[in-house]
CSV table of C-alpha atoms in Angstrom, one decimal:
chain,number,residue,atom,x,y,z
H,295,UNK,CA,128.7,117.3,74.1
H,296,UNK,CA,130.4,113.8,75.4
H,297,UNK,CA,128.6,114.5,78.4
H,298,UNK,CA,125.4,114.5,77.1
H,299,UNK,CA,125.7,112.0,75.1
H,300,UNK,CA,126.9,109.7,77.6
H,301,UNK,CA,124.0,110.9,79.9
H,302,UNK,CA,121.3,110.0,77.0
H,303,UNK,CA,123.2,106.5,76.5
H,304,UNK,CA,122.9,105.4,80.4
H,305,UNK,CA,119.0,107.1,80.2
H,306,UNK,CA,118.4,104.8,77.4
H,307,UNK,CA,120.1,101.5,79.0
H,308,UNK,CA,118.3,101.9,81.6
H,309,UNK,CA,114.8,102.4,79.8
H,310,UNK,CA,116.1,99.3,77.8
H,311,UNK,CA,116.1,97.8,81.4
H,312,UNK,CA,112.9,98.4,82.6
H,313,UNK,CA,111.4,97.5,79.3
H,314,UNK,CA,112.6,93.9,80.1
H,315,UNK,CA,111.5,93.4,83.7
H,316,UNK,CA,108.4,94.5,82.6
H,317,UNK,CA,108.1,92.6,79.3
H,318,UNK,CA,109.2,89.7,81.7
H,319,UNK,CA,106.4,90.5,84.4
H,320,UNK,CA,103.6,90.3,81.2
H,321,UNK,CA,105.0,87.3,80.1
H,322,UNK,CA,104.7,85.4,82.9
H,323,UNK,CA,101.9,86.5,84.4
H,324,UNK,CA,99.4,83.2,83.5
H,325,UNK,CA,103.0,81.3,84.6
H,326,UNK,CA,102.9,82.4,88.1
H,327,UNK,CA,100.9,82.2,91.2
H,328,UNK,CA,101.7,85.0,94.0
H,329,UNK,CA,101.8,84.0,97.6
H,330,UNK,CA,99.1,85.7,99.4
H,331,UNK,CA,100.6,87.8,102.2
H,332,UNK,CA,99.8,90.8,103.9
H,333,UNK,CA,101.0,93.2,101.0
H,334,UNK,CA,99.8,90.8,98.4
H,335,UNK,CA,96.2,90.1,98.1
H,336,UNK,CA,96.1,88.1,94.6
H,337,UNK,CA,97.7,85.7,93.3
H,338,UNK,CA,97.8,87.5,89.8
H,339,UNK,CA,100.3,90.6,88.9
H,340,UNK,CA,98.4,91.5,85.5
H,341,UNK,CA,94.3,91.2,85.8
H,342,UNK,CA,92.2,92.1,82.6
H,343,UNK,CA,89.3,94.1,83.4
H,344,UNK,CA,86.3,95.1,81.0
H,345,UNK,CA,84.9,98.4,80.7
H,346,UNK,CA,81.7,98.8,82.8
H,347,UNK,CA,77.9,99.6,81.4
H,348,UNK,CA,77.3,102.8,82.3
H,349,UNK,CA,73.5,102.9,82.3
H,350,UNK,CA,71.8,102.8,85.8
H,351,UNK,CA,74.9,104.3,87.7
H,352,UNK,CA,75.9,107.5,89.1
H,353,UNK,CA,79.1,108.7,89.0
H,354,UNK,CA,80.5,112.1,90.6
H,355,UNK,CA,83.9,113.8,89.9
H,356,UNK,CA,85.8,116.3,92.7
H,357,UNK,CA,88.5,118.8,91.9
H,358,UNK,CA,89.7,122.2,93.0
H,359,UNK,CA,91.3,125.2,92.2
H,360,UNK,CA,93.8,127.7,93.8
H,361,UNK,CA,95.8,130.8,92.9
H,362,UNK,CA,97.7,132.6,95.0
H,363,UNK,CA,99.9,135.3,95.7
H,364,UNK,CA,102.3,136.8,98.7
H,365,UNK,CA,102.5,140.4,99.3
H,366,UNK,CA,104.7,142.6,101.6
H,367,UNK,CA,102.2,142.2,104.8
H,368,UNK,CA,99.5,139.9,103.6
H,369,UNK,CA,98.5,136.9,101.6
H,370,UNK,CA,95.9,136.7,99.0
H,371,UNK,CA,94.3,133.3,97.1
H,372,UNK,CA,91.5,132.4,95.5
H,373,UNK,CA,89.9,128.7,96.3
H,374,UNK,CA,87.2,126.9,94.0
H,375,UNK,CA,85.8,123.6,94.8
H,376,UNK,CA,83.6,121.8,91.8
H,377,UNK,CA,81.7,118.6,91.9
H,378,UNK,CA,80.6,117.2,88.4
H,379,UNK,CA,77.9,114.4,88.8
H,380,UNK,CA,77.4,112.2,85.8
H,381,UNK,CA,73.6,110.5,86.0
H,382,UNK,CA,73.0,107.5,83.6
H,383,UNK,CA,69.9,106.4,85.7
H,384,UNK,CA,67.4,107.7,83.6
H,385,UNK,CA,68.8,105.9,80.0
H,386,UNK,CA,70.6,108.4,79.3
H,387,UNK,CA,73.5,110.7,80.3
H,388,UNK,CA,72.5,113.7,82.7
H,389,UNK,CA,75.5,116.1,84.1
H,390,UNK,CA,74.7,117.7,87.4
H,391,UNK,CA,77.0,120.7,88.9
H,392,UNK,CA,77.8,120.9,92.6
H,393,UNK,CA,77.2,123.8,94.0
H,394,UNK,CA,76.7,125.3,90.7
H,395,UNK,CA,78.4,124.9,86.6
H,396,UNK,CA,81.3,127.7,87.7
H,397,UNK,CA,80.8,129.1,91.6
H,398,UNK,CA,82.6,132.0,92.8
H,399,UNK,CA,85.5,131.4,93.8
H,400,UNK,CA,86.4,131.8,97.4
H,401,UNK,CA,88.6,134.5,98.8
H,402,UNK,CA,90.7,134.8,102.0
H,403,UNK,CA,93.0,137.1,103.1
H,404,UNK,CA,96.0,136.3,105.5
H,405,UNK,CA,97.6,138.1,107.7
H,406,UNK,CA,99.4,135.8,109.8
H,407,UNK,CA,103.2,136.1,109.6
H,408,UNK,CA,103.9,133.0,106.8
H,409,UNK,CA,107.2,131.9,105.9
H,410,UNK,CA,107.2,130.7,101.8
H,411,UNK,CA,107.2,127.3,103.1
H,412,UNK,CA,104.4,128.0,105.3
H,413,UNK,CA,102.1,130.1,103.2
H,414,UNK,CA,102.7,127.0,100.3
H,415,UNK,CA,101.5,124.5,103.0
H,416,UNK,CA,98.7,126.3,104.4
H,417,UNK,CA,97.6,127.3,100.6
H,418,UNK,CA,97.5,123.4,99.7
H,419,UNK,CA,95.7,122.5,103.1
H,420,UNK,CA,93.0,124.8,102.5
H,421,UNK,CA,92.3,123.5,98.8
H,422,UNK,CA,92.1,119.9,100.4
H,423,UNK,CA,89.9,121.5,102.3
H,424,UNK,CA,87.7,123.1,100.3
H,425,UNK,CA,87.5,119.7,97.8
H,426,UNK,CA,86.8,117.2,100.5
H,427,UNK,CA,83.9,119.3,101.8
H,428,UNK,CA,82.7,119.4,98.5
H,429,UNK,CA,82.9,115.7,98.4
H,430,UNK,CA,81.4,115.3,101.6
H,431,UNK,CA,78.3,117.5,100.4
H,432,UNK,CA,77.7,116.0,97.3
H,433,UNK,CA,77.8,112.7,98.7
H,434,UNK,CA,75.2,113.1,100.7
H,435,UNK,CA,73.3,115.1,98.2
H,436,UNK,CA,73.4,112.7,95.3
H,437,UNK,CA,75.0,109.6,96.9
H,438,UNK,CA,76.6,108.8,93.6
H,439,UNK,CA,77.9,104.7,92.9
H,440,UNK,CA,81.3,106.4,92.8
H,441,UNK,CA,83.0,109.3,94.4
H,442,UNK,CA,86.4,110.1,92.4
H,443,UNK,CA,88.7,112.8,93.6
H,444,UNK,CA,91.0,114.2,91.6
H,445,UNK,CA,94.3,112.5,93.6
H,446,UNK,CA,94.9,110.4,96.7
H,447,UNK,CA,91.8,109.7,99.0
H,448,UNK,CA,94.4,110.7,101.5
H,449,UNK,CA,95.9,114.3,102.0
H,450,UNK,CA,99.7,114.0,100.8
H,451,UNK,CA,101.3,115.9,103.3
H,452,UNK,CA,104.3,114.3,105.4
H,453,UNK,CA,105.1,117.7,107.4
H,454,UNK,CA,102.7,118.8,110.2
H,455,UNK,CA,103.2,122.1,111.1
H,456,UNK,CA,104.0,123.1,114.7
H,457,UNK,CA,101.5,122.7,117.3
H,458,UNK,CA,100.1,125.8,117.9
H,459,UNK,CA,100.5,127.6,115.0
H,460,UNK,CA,97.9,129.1,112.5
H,461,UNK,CA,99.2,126.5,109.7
H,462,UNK,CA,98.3,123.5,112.0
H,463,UNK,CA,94.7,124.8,113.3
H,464,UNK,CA,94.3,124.2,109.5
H,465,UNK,CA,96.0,121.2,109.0
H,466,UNK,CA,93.3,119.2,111.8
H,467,UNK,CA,90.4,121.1,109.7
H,468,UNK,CA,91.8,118.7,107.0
H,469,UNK,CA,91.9,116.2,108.7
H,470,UNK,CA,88.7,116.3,110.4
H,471,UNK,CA,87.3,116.8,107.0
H,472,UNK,CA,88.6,113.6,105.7
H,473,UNK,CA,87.4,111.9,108.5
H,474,UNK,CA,83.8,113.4,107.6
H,475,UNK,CA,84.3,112.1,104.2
H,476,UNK,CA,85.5,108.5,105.6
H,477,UNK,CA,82.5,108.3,108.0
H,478,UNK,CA,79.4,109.6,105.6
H,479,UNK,CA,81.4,106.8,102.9
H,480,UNK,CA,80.9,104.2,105.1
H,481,UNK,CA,76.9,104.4,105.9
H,482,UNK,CA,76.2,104.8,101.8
H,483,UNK,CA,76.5,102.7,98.9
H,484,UNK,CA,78.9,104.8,97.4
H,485,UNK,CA,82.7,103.7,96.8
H,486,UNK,CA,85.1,106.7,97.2
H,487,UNK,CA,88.4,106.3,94.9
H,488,UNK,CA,91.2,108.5,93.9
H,489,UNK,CA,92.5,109.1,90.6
H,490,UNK,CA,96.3,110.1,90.6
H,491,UNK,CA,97.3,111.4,86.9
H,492,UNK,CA,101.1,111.1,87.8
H,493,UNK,CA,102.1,109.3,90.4
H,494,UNK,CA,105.8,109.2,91.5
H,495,UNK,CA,104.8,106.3,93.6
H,496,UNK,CA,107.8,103.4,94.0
H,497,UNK,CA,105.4,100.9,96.6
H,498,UNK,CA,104.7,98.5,93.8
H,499,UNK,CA,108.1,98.1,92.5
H,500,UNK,CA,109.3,97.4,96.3
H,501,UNK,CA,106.7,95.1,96.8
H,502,UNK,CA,108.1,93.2,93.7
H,503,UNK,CA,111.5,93.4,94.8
H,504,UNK,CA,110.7,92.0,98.3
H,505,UNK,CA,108.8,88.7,96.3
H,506,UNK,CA,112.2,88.1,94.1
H,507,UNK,CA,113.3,85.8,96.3
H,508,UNK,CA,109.7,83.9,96.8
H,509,UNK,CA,107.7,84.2,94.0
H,510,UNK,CA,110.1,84.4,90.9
H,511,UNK,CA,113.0,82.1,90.0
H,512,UNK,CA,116.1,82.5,92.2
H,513,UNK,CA,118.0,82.8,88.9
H,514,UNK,CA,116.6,86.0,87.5
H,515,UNK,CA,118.9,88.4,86.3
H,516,UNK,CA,120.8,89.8,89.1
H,517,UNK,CA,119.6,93.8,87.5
H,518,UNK,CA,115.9,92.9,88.2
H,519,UNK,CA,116.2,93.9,91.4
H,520,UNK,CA,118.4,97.0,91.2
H,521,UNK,CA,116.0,97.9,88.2
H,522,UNK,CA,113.0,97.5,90.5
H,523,UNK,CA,115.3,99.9,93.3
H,524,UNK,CA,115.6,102.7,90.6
H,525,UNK,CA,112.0,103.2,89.0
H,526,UNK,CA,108.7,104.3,89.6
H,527,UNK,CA,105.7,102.5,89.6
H,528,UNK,CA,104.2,104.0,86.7
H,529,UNK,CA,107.8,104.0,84.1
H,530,UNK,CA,108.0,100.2,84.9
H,531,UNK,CA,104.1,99.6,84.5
H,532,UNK,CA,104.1,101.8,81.1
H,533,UNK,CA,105.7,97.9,79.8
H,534,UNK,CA,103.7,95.8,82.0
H,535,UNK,CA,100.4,96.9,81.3
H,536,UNK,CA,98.1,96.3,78.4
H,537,UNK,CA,95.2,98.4,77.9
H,538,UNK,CA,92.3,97.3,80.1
H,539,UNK,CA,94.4,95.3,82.5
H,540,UNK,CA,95.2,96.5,86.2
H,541,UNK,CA,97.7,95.5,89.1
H,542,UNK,CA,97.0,93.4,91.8
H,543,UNK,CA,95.4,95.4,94.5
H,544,UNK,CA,98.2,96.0,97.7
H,545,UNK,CA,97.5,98.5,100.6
H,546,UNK,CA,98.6,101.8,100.2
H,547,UNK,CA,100.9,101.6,103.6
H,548,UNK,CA,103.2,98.4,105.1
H,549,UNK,CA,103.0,100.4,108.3
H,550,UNK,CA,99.9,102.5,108.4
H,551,UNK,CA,100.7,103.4,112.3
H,552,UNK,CA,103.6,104.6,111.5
H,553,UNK,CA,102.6,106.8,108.5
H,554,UNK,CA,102.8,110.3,108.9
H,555,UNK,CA,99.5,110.7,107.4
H,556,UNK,CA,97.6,107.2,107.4
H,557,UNK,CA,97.9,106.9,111.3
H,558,UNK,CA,95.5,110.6,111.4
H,559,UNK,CA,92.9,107.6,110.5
H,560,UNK,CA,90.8,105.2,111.6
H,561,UNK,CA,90.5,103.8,108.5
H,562,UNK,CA,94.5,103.8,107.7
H,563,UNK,CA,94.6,100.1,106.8
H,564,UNK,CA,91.4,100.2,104.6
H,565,UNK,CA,93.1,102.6,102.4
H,566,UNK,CA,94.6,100.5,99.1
H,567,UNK,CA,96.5,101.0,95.9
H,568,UNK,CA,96.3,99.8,92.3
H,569,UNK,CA,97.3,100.8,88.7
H,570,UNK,CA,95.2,100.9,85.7
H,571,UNK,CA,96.1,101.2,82.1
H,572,UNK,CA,92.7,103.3,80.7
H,573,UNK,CA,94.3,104.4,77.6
H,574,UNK,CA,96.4,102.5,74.9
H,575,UNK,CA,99.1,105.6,74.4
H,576,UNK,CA,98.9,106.8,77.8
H,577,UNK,CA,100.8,105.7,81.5
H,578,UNK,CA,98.9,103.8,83.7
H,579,UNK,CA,96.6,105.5,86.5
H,580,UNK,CA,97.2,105.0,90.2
H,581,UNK,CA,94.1,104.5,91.9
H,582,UNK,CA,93.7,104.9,95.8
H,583,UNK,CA,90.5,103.7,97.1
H,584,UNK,CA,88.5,103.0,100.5
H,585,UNK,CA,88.1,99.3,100.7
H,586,UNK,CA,85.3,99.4,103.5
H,587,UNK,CA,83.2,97.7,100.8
H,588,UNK,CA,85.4,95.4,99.5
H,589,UNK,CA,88.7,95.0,98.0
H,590,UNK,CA,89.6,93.1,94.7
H,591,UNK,CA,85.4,93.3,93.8
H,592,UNK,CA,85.4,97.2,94.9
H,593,UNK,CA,88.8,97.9,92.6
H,594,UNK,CA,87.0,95.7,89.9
H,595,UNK,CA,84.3,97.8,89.5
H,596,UNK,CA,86.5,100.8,89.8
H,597,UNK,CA,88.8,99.8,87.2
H,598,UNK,CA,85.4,99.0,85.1
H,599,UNK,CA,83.8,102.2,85.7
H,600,UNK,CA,87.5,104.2,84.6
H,601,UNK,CA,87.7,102.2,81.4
H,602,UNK,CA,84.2,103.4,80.7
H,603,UNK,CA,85.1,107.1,81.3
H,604,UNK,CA,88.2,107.1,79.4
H,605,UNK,CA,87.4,107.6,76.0
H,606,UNK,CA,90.5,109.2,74.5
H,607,UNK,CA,93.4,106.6,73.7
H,608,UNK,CA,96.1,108.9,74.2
H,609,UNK,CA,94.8,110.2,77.6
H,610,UNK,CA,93.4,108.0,80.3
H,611,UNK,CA,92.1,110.4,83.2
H,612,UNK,CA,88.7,110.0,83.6
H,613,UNK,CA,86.2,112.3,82.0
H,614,UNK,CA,84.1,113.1,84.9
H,615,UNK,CA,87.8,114.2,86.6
H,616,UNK,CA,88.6,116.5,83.1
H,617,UNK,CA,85.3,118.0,83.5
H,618,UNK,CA,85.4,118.8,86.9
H,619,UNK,CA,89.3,120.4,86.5
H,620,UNK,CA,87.8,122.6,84.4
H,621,UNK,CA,85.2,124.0,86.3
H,622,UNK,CA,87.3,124.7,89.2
H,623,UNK,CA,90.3,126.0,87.6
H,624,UNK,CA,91.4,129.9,88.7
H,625,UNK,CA,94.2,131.9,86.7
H,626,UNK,CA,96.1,134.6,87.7
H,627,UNK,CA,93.8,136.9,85.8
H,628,UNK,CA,91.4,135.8,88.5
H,629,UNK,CA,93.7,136.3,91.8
H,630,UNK,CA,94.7,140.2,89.7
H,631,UNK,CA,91.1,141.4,89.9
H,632,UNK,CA,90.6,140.3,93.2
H,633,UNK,CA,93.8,142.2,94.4
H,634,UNK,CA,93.2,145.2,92.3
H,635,UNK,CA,89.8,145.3,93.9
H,636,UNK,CA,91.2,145.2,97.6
H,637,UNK,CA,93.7,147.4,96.6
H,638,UNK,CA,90.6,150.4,95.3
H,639,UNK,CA,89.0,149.7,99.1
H,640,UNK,CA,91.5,149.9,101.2
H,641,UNK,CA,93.8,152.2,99.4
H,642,UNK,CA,97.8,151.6,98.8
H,643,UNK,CA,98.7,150.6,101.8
H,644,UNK,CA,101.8,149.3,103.0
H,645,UNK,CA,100.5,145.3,103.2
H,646,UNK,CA,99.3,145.3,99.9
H,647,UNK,CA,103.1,146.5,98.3
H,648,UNK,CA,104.5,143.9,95.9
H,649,UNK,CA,107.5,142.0,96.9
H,650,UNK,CA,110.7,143.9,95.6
H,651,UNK,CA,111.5,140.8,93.2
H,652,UNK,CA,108.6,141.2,91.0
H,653,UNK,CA,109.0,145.5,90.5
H,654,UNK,CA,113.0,145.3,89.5
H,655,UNK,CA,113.1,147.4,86.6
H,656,UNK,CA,115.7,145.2,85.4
């Protein structure tokens, strides 16, 4: 009982904490003038955005879906990709389903000899996949204003699988189907941003702690900084952040050659970061965007556009983004049928035993 106790007493010091530095970062923010660097792009922390008009755009929404399960000598998932296309060019509001309102979902069967970390990787990489492509497509079917994925416009992965193995055949698939992406992006209109629900992202506190010394005065509060060490992004931003106001834009990488996934890509130092407060009870959004057109007007409009699609005040994800989660999401009911069905073909075969932990009869 002390324990806890003393444990919720240093969790709530240190909320107190964070309150402050970001109660101090909103309070100065008309104060103070940011030297423009490579990291730093504005000379404003806090910039208050308006929500866009919608009529006359187009605005499309990507998300995917995946179950999956490992058996004794093969593994099963089911994949669906779903693009959600919101037309206001006509007056009015127009929803258009890519490829269709609920597709099939897509079924594969491997055989390969996966590890749990390796069938875990290789599942992920083949959603990425199977959403980017469906970017790609509906890009250059409907060439929306904005493309929004739901997460990163970069894969997340840090670990490439071994050279020669099955996991990293699929692993350059991914990346060759960002690259698509990147490249049909850059000869359209379209701006392609991604919309990360909850980010565990620290880059914007470092970049604050590294300015201390230059922007701020030298006698802050000595805590600022190890506050700034210990917190995400989006904890310290909860207190910084009105509704309708966003950071300064800053690129997503310090060293995109060195980045074990920017440096897959040509357009590694294009690729750039802000948050956005779309809801009035909710966290602030991470948004990573291409800036190849643009990059404190392209996050403007962005930001506008976002504000626009967030209607709910105690939840801030986009609509287009809700809408297309729940076209493409797959349950286990899903992944049962599918298994019971290759299970009637091909009879009870020795690859298609469950693992011993899920038939204990205790």
């Amino acid at each position: 009982m002390q324990l806890t106790e003393a444990l919720a007493k240093m969790i709530s010091e240190m909320e107190g904490d964070r309150r402050n530095v970001g109660n101090f970062l909103k309070e100065t923010n008309e104060l103070t003038e940011l030297k423009v660097d490579n990291e730093i792009i504005e000379t404003k922390i806090i910039h208050r955005i308006n929500a866009a008009g919608l009529n006359g755009l187009k605005i499309a929404g990507i998300d995917g879906g995946l179950v999956k399960k490992s058996f004794h000598g093969i593994d099963l998932m089911l994949l669906r990709a779903v693009g959600v296309i919101y037309d206001y060019t006509n007056g009015g509001l127009n929803v258009v389903y890519y490829p269709e309102a609920i597709p099939s979902p897509i079924p594969r069967a491997i055989s390969d000899p996966l590890d749990d970390l390796g069938f875990e990787l290789n599942s992920n990489i083949e959603r990425q996949i199977a959403e980017i492509t469906t970017a790609t497509e509906v890009l250059e079917k409907y060439e929306p204003d904005l493309l929004l994925l739901n997460g990163s416009v970069i894969p997340h992965y840090t670990f490439v699988p071994e050279k020669g193995s099955f996991v990293y055949v699929n692993y350059e698939n991914m990346i060759n189907a960002y690259n698509k992406l990147f490249e049909a992006v850059k000869s359209r209109k379209t701006i392609l941003a991604g919309v990360i629900e909850d980010s565990r992202g620290t880059r914007f506190c470092e970049i604050l702690s590294k300015m201390m010394n230059t922007n701020f005065d030298p006698n802050l509060p000595s805590e600022f900084k190890l506050v700034l060490s210990r917190t995400k992004d989006t904890n310290l931003l909860t207190y910084t952040l009105n509704y309708g106001e966003r950071t300064f834009v800053f690129p997503y990488s310090s060293e995109t050659d060195k980045h074990p996934m920017l440096r897959n890509f040509e357009v590694a130092k294009q690729i750039m970061t802000f948050y956005l407060r779309t809801a009035e009870f909710d966290r602030p959004l991470r948004v990573d965007f291409l800036a190849d057109k643009g990059q404190t007007d392209a996050a403007d409009k962005i930001a506008s556009i976002l504000l626009a699609l967030a209607s709910n005040s105690s939840y801030g994800t986009p609509s287009v983004i809700v809408e297309a989660d729940q076209r493409a999401k797959l349950s286990e009911n899903d992944l049962e049928m599918f298994y019971h069905d290759i299970l009637n073909k091909a009879g009870n075969i020795e690859s298609l035993l469950q693992h011993r932990r899920n038939l204990r009869p205790f």
